[in-house]
Amino acid sequence: MKKNATVITIADTKGGSTKSTTAVNIAAFIAHSGLKTLLLDFDLEQPTACSYFPLQKEAPYGVYEFLIMHETDLDKLISATTTQNLDVMSSNSVRQEIVSHLNASADGIIRLKSCLKLLKSEYDVIVIDTVGTIDPTVNMAVLASDVVLSPLDPSMPGVREYLRGTISNLFRSLIPFTDYGIELPPVYTFFNRVEENNDCHRIKELFNQQINALPPLPFKITVLDKDIKKKNSYKVAASLGIAAFQHYTEPTNKVAHPYKITKAQAQSIKDDIYYLCQHLLPRYQPQFDAFMKTEIAH
Ligand SMILES: Nc1ncnc2c1ncn2[C@@H]1O[C@H](COP(=O)(O)OP(=O)(O)OP(=O)(O)O)[C@@H](O)[C@H]1O
Ligand SMILES: [Mg+2]
């Protein structure tokens, strides 16, 4: 039976706000829950997401051939990771090259919305990672998505950039598309890498006040209640190319600085990612609940 994927875009115009880390862990969680998942790497400057997990089969093509050359052979476009149900499409172009092609085309930044039809029929969920700046590729990904997730840096520059760059410059610039029947996706935002200090609390209070004072927008912004704490396991998992909700013990004790993610650390990250996925994809709650009942895996 043909599928009809839900498209989740991870977007925030601030560099380093944890977009790629969020994208890979969410995609892995959804895949581990038994849903066919595609991670699409739209960060054409730093292809972090598509190079995170080891590959079982590497496709020769990627985003460039998909968007610009209209390639439709999925075998050539999509790489399979070693994680069951998790595929990736590589970001294999320079940003300017794709942007100039799109600027010179009549369908411009709505092209992804139409190209995605091919992939939506093959997957349950498509997760798109984007570049952390104002860029037409981010606008394109937002317009093509059903829901947007924005991780927020709990700092004054992080909050300012979110209000100025992400909300005013990115999301608001898409409002004219609603005149052409394109609905803007709901946005979920949450604080990530949170530390227990007064500064974080003050910044969150200020952010909530400012969000509530915004004039009405044609899309809903929800600030999620739960913060994701600063946890070293995210970095360890990235070095190992595994999801941060998997535990790991170095097979040899002969290395000077062994990597380790304990079961308890992995479980607390699994709880965090479950929380995000529940909000983004309520229709898959039963699959997520079933995965939560399974043992923390290696
Ligand atoms: N909850 C967390 N606790 C601690 N470190 C984290 C957490 N989440 C992500 N990180 C680390 O923060 C750094 C930046 O994350 P990441 O690369 O995902 O950000 P990004 O928004 O994709 O950056 P860019 O805009 O450059 O693409 C990485 O080193 C990552 O391992
Ligand atoms: Mg990134």
CSV table of C-alpha atoms and ligand atoms in Angstrom, one decimal:
chain,number,residue,atom,x,y,z
A,1,MET,CA,0.0,0.0,0.0
A,2,LYS,CA,1.2,3.5,-0.9
A,3,LYS,CA,2.3,5.5,2.2
A,4,ASN,CA,1.8,9.3,2.7
A,5,ALA,CA,4.7,10.5,4.9
A,6,THR,CA,4.4,13.2,7.5
A,7,VAL,CA,7.2,15.7,6.8
A,8,ILE,CA,9.0,17.2,9.8
A,9,THR,CA,11.5,20.1,9.2
A,10,ILE,CA,14.0,21.0,11.9
A,11,ALA,CA,14.6,24.7,11.4
A,12,ASP,CA,16.0,27.6,13.4
A,13,THR,CA,18.1,30.4,11.8
A,14,LYS,CA,20.7,30.3,14.6
A,15,GLY,CA,23.8,28.2,13.9
A,16,GLY,CA,24.7,25.5,16.5
A,17,SER,CA,21.2,25.4,18.1
A,18,THR,CA,21.2,21.5,18.0
A,19,LYS,CA,19.2,21.1,14.8
A,20,SER,CA,21.2,18.2,13.4
A,21,THR,CA,21.5,16.4,16.7
A,22,THR,CA,17.7,16.7,17.2
A,23,ALA,CA,17.1,15.6,13.6
A,24,VAL,CA,19.2,12.4,13.8
A,25,ASN,CA,17.9,11.3,17.2
A,26,ILE,CA,14.2,11.9,16.2
A,27,ALA,CA,14.7,10.1,12.9
A,28,ALA,CA,16.4,7.1,14.7
A,29,PHE,CA,13.6,7.0,17.3
A,30,ILE,CA,10.9,6.9,14.7
A,31,ALA,CA,12.8,4.2,12.7
A,32,HIS,CA,13.3,2.1,15.9
A,33,SER,CA,9.5,2.4,16.4
A,34,GLY,CA,9.1,0.4,13.2
A,35,LEU,CA,8.2,3.3,10.9
A,36,LYS,CA,9.9,3.7,7.5
A,37,THR,CA,11.9,6.9,7.9
A,38,LEU,CA,13.9,9.1,5.6
A,39,LEU,CA,16.4,11.7,6.9
A,40,LEU,CA,16.8,14.4,4.2
A,41,ASP,CA,19.9,16.5,4.7
A,42,PHE,CA,19.3,20.0,3.5
A,43,ASP,CA,22.3,21.6,5.2
A,44,LEU,CA,24.3,22.1,2.0
A,45,GLU,CA,27.2,23.7,3.9
A,46,GLN,CA,27.9,21.1,6.6
A,47,PRO,CA,26.4,17.7,5.8
A,48,THR,CA,26.2,16.6,9.4
A,49,ALA,CA,22.9,14.6,9.4
A,50,CYS,CA,23.6,12.5,6.3
A,51,SER,CA,27.1,11.5,7.6
A,52,TYR,CA,26.0,10.7,11.2
A,53,PHE,CA,25.0,7.1,10.9
A,54,PRO,CA,27.1,4.4,9.2
A,55,LEU,CA,25.7,3.4,5.8
A,56,GLN,CA,24.8,-0.1,4.6
A,57,LYS,CA,24.4,1.0,1.0
A,58,GLU,CA,25.6,4.4,-0.4
A,59,ALA,CA,23.7,5.9,-3.2
A,60,PRO,CA,25.7,7.8,-5.9
A,61,TYR,CA,23.2,10.8,-5.9
A,62,GLY,CA,21.6,13.1,-3.4
A,63,VAL,CA,19.8,16.4,-2.9
A,64,TYR,CA,21.3,18.0,-6.1
A,65,GLU,CA,20.1,15.3,-8.5
A,66,PHE,CA,16.7,15.1,-6.7
A,67,LEU,CA,15.9,18.8,-6.8
A,68,ILE,CA,17.8,20.1,-9.8
A,69,MET,CA,18.1,17.2,-12.2
A,70,HIS,CA,14.6,15.8,-11.3
A,71,GLU,CA,16.1,12.3,-10.8
A,72,THR,CA,13.4,9.9,-9.8
A,73,ASP,CA,15.3,6.6,-9.4
A,74,LEU,CA,15.2,6.1,-5.6
A,75,ASP,CA,18.0,3.5,-5.8
A,76,LYS,CA,20.3,6.2,-7.1
A,77,LEU,CA,19.1,8.9,-4.6
A,78,ILE,CA,18.7,7.2,-1.3
A,79,SER,CA,21.3,5.6,0.9
A,80,ALA,CA,20.4,2.9,3.5
A,81,THR,CA,21.8,3.2,7.0
A,82,THR,CA,22.7,0.2,9.2
A,83,THR,CA,19.7,1.1,11.3
A,84,GLN,CA,16.6,-0.8,10.2
A,85,ASN,CA,13.9,1.4,8.6
A,86,LEU,CA,16.3,4.4,8.4
A,87,ASP,CA,17.4,5.8,5.0
A,88,VAL,CA,19.1,9.1,4.2
A,89,MET,CA,19.4,11.5,1.3
A,90,SER,CA,22.8,13.2,1.2
A,91,SER,CA,23.4,16.9,0.9
A,92,ASN,CA,25.8,16.7,-2.1
A,93,SER,CA,25.9,20.2,-3.5
A,94,VAL,CA,27.1,23.7,-2.5
A,95,ARG,CA,24.3,25.9,-1.3
A,96,GLN,CA,24.8,28.7,-3.8
A,97,GLU,CA,24.6,26.2,-6.7
A,98,ILE,CA,21.1,25.0,-5.7
A,99,VAL,CA,20.0,28.5,-4.7
A,100,SER,CA,20.9,30.0,-8.1
A,101,HIS,CA,19.1,27.2,-9.9
A,102,LEU,CA,16.0,27.7,-7.8
A,103,ASN,CA,16.1,31.5,-8.2
A,104,ALA,CA,16.2,31.0,-12.0
A,105,SER,CA,13.2,28.6,-12.0
A,106,ALA,CA,9.6,29.6,-12.1
A,107,ASP,CA,8.7,27.1,-9.3
A,108,GLY,CA,11.5,28.4,-7.1
A,109,ILE,CA,11.2,27.6,-3.4
A,110,ILE,CA,8.0,25.6,-3.8
A,111,ARG,CA,9.8,22.9,-5.8
A,112,LEU,CA,10.5,20.7,-2.9
A,113,LYS,CA,6.8,20.5,-2.0
A,114,SER,CA,6.1,19.0,-5.4
A,115,CYS,CA,9.3,16.8,-5.6
A,116,LEU,CA,8.5,15.3,-2.2
A,117,LYS,CA,5.4,13.6,-3.5
A,118,LEU,CA,7.7,10.9,-5.0
A,119,LEU,CA,9.2,10.2,-1.5
A,120,LYS,CA,6.1,10.6,0.6
A,121,SER,CA,4.5,7.5,-1.0
A,122,GLU,CA,7.5,5.4,0.1
A,123,TYR,CA,7.9,6.6,3.8
A,124,ASP,CA,5.9,7.0,7.0
A,125,VAL,CA,8.0,10.0,8.1
A,126,ILE,CA,10.5,12.3,6.4
A,127,VAL,CA,12.7,14.4,8.7
A,128,ILE,CA,14.5,17.4,7.0
A,129,ASP,CA,17.6,18.9,8.6
A,130,THR,CA,18.3,22.5,7.5
A,131,VAL,CA,21.2,25.1,7.6
A,132,GLY,CA,21.2,27.5,10.6
A,133,THR,CA,20.9,30.7,8.7
A,134,ILE,CA,18.4,32.7,6.6
A,135,ASP,CA,18.4,30.8,3.3
A,136,PRO,CA,16.0,29.9,0.5
A,137,THR,CA,16.6,26.2,1.2
A,138,VAL,CA,15.2,26.6,4.7
A,139,ASN,CA,12.1,28.5,3.4
A,140,MET,CA,11.7,25.7,0.8
A,141,ALA,CA,11.9,23.0,3.5
A,142,VAL,CA,9.4,24.8,5.8
A,143,LEU,CA,6.9,25.3,2.9
A,144,ALA,CA,7.1,21.5,2.1
A,145,SER,CA,6.6,20.4,5.7
A,146,ASP,CA,3.6,19.3,7.8
A,147,VAL,CA,5.2,20.4,11.1
A,148,VAL,CA,8.3,22.4,12.1
A,149,LEU,CA,10.5,21.7,15.1
A,150,SER,CA,12.8,24.5,16.3
A,151,PRO,CA,15.4,23.8,19.1
A,152,LEU,CA,16.2,26.9,21.0
A,153,ASP,CA,19.5,27.9,22.5
A,154,PRO,CA,18.8,29.0,26.1
A,155,SER,CA,20.8,32.2,25.8
A,156,MET,CA,19.9,35.8,25.2
A,157,PRO,CA,21.5,35.8,21.6
A,158,GLY,CA,19.6,32.5,21.0
A,159,VAL,CA,16.2,33.9,22.0
A,160,ARG,CA,16.8,37.2,20.1
A,161,GLU,CA,17.8,35.4,17.0
A,162,TYR,CA,14.8,33.1,17.2
A,163,LEU,CA,12.4,36.1,17.5
A,164,ARG,CA,14.2,38.2,14.9
A,165,GLY,CA,15.6,35.6,12.4
A,166,THR,CA,13.3,32.6,12.7
A,167,ILE,CA,10.0,34.1,13.4
A,168,SER,CA,10.2,37.6,11.8
A,169,ASN,CA,12.5,36.8,8.9
A,170,LEU,CA,11.9,33.2,8.1
A,171,PHE,CA,8.3,32.3,9.0
A,172,ARG,CA,6.7,35.7,8.4
A,173,SER,CA,8.3,35.9,4.9
A,174,LEU,CA,6.3,32.8,4.0
A,175,ILE,CA,2.9,34.4,4.8
A,176,PRO,CA,2.2,35.5,1.2
A,177,PHE,CA,2.2,31.8,0.1
A,178,THR,CA,-1.1,31.4,2.1
A,179,ASP,CA,-2.8,33.5,-0.7
A,180,TYR,CA,-1.9,30.6,-3.1
A,181,GLY,CA,-3.5,27.9,-0.9
A,182,ILE,CA,-0.3,26.8,0.8
A,183,GLU,CA,-0.9,26.3,4.5
A,184,LEU,CA,2.0,27.2,6.9
A,185,PRO,CA,2.9,24.3,9.2
A,186,PRO,CA,2.5,24.5,13.0
A,187,VAL,CA,5.8,25.2,14.8
A,188,TYR,CA,6.9,23.5,18.0
A,189,THR,CA,9.8,25.0,19.8
A,190,PHE,CA,11.7,23.8,22.9
A,191,PHE,CA,14.8,24.8,24.9
A,192,ASN,CA,17.7,22.4,24.3
A,193,ARG,CA,21.1,22.0,26.2
A,194,VAL,CA,19.5,23.6,29.3
A,195,GLU,CA,21.5,24.0,32.4
A,196,GLU,CA,20.2,24.5,35.9
A,197,ASN,CA,21.0,28.1,36.5
A,198,ASN,CA,19.2,31.4,37.0
A,199,ASP,CA,20.2,32.7,33.6
A,200,CYS,CA,18.3,29.8,31.8
A,201,HIS,CA,15.2,30.4,33.9
A,202,ARG,CA,15.2,34.2,33.2
A,203,ILE,CA,15.7,33.7,29.5
A,204,LYS,CA,12.8,31.2,29.3
A,205,GLU,CA,10.5,33.6,31.2
A,206,LEU,CA,11.5,36.5,28.9
A,207,PHE,CA,11.0,34.3,25.8
A,208,ASN,CA,7.5,33.2,26.9
A,209,GLN,CA,6.5,36.8,27.5
A,210,GLN,CA,7.7,37.9,24.1
A,211,ILE,CA,6.1,35.0,22.2
A,212,ASN,CA,2.7,35.6,24.0
A,213,ALA,CA,2.9,39.3,23.0
A,214,LEU,CA,3.4,38.6,19.2
A,215,PRO,CA,0.6,39.8,16.9
A,216,PRO,CA,-1.6,37.0,15.5
A,217,LEU,CA,0.1,34.8,12.9
A,218,PRO,CA,-1.3,32.4,10.3
A,219,PHE,CA,0.5,29.5,11.9
A,220,LYS,CA,0.6,28.3,15.5
A,221,ILE,CA,3.8,28.4,17.6
A,222,THR,CA,3.8,26.1,20.6
A,223,VAL,CA,6.5,26.3,23.2
A,224,LEU,CA,6.9,22.8,24.6
A,225,ASP,CA,6.9,22.5,28.5
A,226,LYS,CA,9.8,20.1,28.8
A,227,ASP,CA,13.3,21.3,28.4
A,228,ILE,CA,16.1,19.0,27.1
A,229,LYS,CA,19.0,19.2,29.5
A,230,LYS,CA,22.6,19.5,28.5
A,231,LYS,CA,24.0,16.0,28.4
A,232,ASN,CA,27.4,14.8,27.3
A,233,SER,CA,25.9,11.5,25.9
A,234,TYR,CA,24.7,13.5,22.8
A,235,LYS,CA,28.4,14.2,21.9
A,236,VAL,CA,29.5,10.7,22.7
A,237,ALA,CA,26.8,9.2,20.6
A,238,ALA,CA,27.7,11.6,17.7
A,239,SER,CA,31.3,10.4,17.9
A,240,LEU,CA,30.1,6.7,17.8
A,241,GLY,CA,27.5,7.3,15.0
A,242,ILE,CA,24.7,5.9,17.2
A,243,ALA,CA,21.5,7.3,18.5
A,244,ALA,CA,21.9,8.9,22.0
A,245,PHE,CA,19.2,6.6,23.4
A,246,GLN,CA,21.5,3.5,22.8
A,247,HIS,CA,23.9,2.5,25.5
A,248,TYR,CA,27.5,1.8,24.8
A,249,THR,CA,30.5,0.4,26.6
A,250,GLU,CA,34.0,0.4,24.9
A,251,PRO,CA,34.7,-3.2,24.0
A,252,THR,CA,38.3,-2.9,25.3
A,253,ASN,CA,39.6,-1.2,28.4
A,254,LYS,CA,43.0,-0.4,26.8
A,255,VAL,CA,42.0,3.0,25.5
A,256,ALA,CA,42.9,6.1,27.5
A,257,HIS,CA,39.6,7.8,27.2
A,258,PRO,CA,36.9,5.2,26.8
A,259,TYR,CA,33.5,6.1,25.4
A,260,LYS,CA,30.5,5.2,27.6
A,261,ILE,CA,26.8,5.8,27.6
A,262,THR,CA,25.1,4.0,30.5
A,263,LYS,CA,21.7,2.5,30.3
A,264,ALA,CA,20.3,5.2,32.7
A,265,GLN,CA,21.8,8.0,30.5
A,266,ALA,CA,20.4,6.4,27.3
A,267,GLN,CA,17.0,5.9,29.0
A,268,SER,CA,16.7,9.6,30.0
A,269,ILE,CA,17.5,10.6,26.4
A,270,LYS,CA,14.9,8.1,25.1
A,271,ASP,CA,12.3,9.8,27.4
A,272,ASP,CA,13.2,13.2,25.9
A,273,ILE,CA,13.0,12.1,22.3
A,274,TYR,CA,9.8,10.2,23.0
A,275,TYR,CA,8.3,13.5,24.4
A,276,LEU,CA,9.2,15.4,21.2
A,277,CYS,CA,8.0,12.6,18.9
A,278,GLN,CA,4.6,12.4,20.7
A,279,HIS,CA,4.0,16.1,20.0
A,280,LEU,CA,5.2,16.0,16.4
A,281,LEU,CA,3.5,12.7,15.4
A,282,PRO,CA,0.5,12.0,17.7
A,283,ARG,CA,-0.9,9.5,15.1
A,284,TYR,CA,2.1,7.2,15.8
A,285,GLN,CA,1.7,7.2,19.6
A,286,PRO,CA,1.0,3.4,19.8
A,287,GLN,CA,4.2,2.6,17.9
A,288,PHE,CA,6.2,5.0,20.2
A,289,ASP,CA,4.6,3.5,23.3
A,290,ALA,CA,5.6,0.0,22.1
A,291,PHE,CA,9.2,1.1,21.5
A,292,MET,CA,9.3,2.7,24.9
A,293,LYS,CA,8.5,-0.7,26.5
A,294,THR,CA,11.6,-2.3,24.8
A,295,GLU,CA,14.9,-2.6,26.7
A,296,ILE,CA,17.6,0.0,26.0
A,297,ALA,CA,19.6,-1.5,23.2
A,298,HIS,CA,23.3,-1.5,22.5
B,1,LIG,N1,21.2,18.2,24.7
B,1,LIG,C1,22.5,18.4,24.4
B,1,LIG,N2,23.5,18.4,25.4
B,1,LIG,C2,24.8,18.6,25.2
B,1,LIG,N3,25.2,18.8,23.9
B,1,LIG,C3,24.4,18.8,22.9
B,1,LIG,C4,23.0,18.6,23.1
B,1,LIG,N4,22.4,18.6,21.9
B,1,LIG,C5,23.3,18.8,21.0
B,1,LIG,N5,24.5,18.9,21.6
B,1,LIG,C6,25.8,19.3,20.9
B,1,LIG,O1,25.8,20.6,20.5
B,1,LIG,C7,26.6,20.8,19.3
B,1,LIG,C8,25.8,21.5,18.2
B,1,LIG,O2,24.8,20.7,17.8
B,1,LIG,P1,24.3,20.5,16.3
B,1,LIG,O3,25.5,20.3,15.4
B,1,LIG,O4,23.2,19.5,16.3
B,1,LIG,O5,23.7,22.0,16.0
B,1,LIG,P2,23.2,22.6,14.7
B,1,LIG,O6,22.0,23.5,15.0
B,1,LIG,O7,22.9,21.5,13.7
B,1,LIG,O8,24.4,23.4,14.1
B,1,LIG,P3,24.6,24.1,12.7
B,1,LIG,O9,23.7,25.3,12.7
B,1,LIG,O10,26.0,24.4,12.6
B,1,LIG,O11,24.1,23.1,11.7
B,1,LIG,C9,27.1,19.4,18.9
B,1,LIG,O12,28.4,19.3,19.4
B,1,LIG,C10,26.2,18.5,19.7
B,1,LIG,O13,26.8,17.2,20.0
B,2,MG,MG,23.5,21.2,11.7
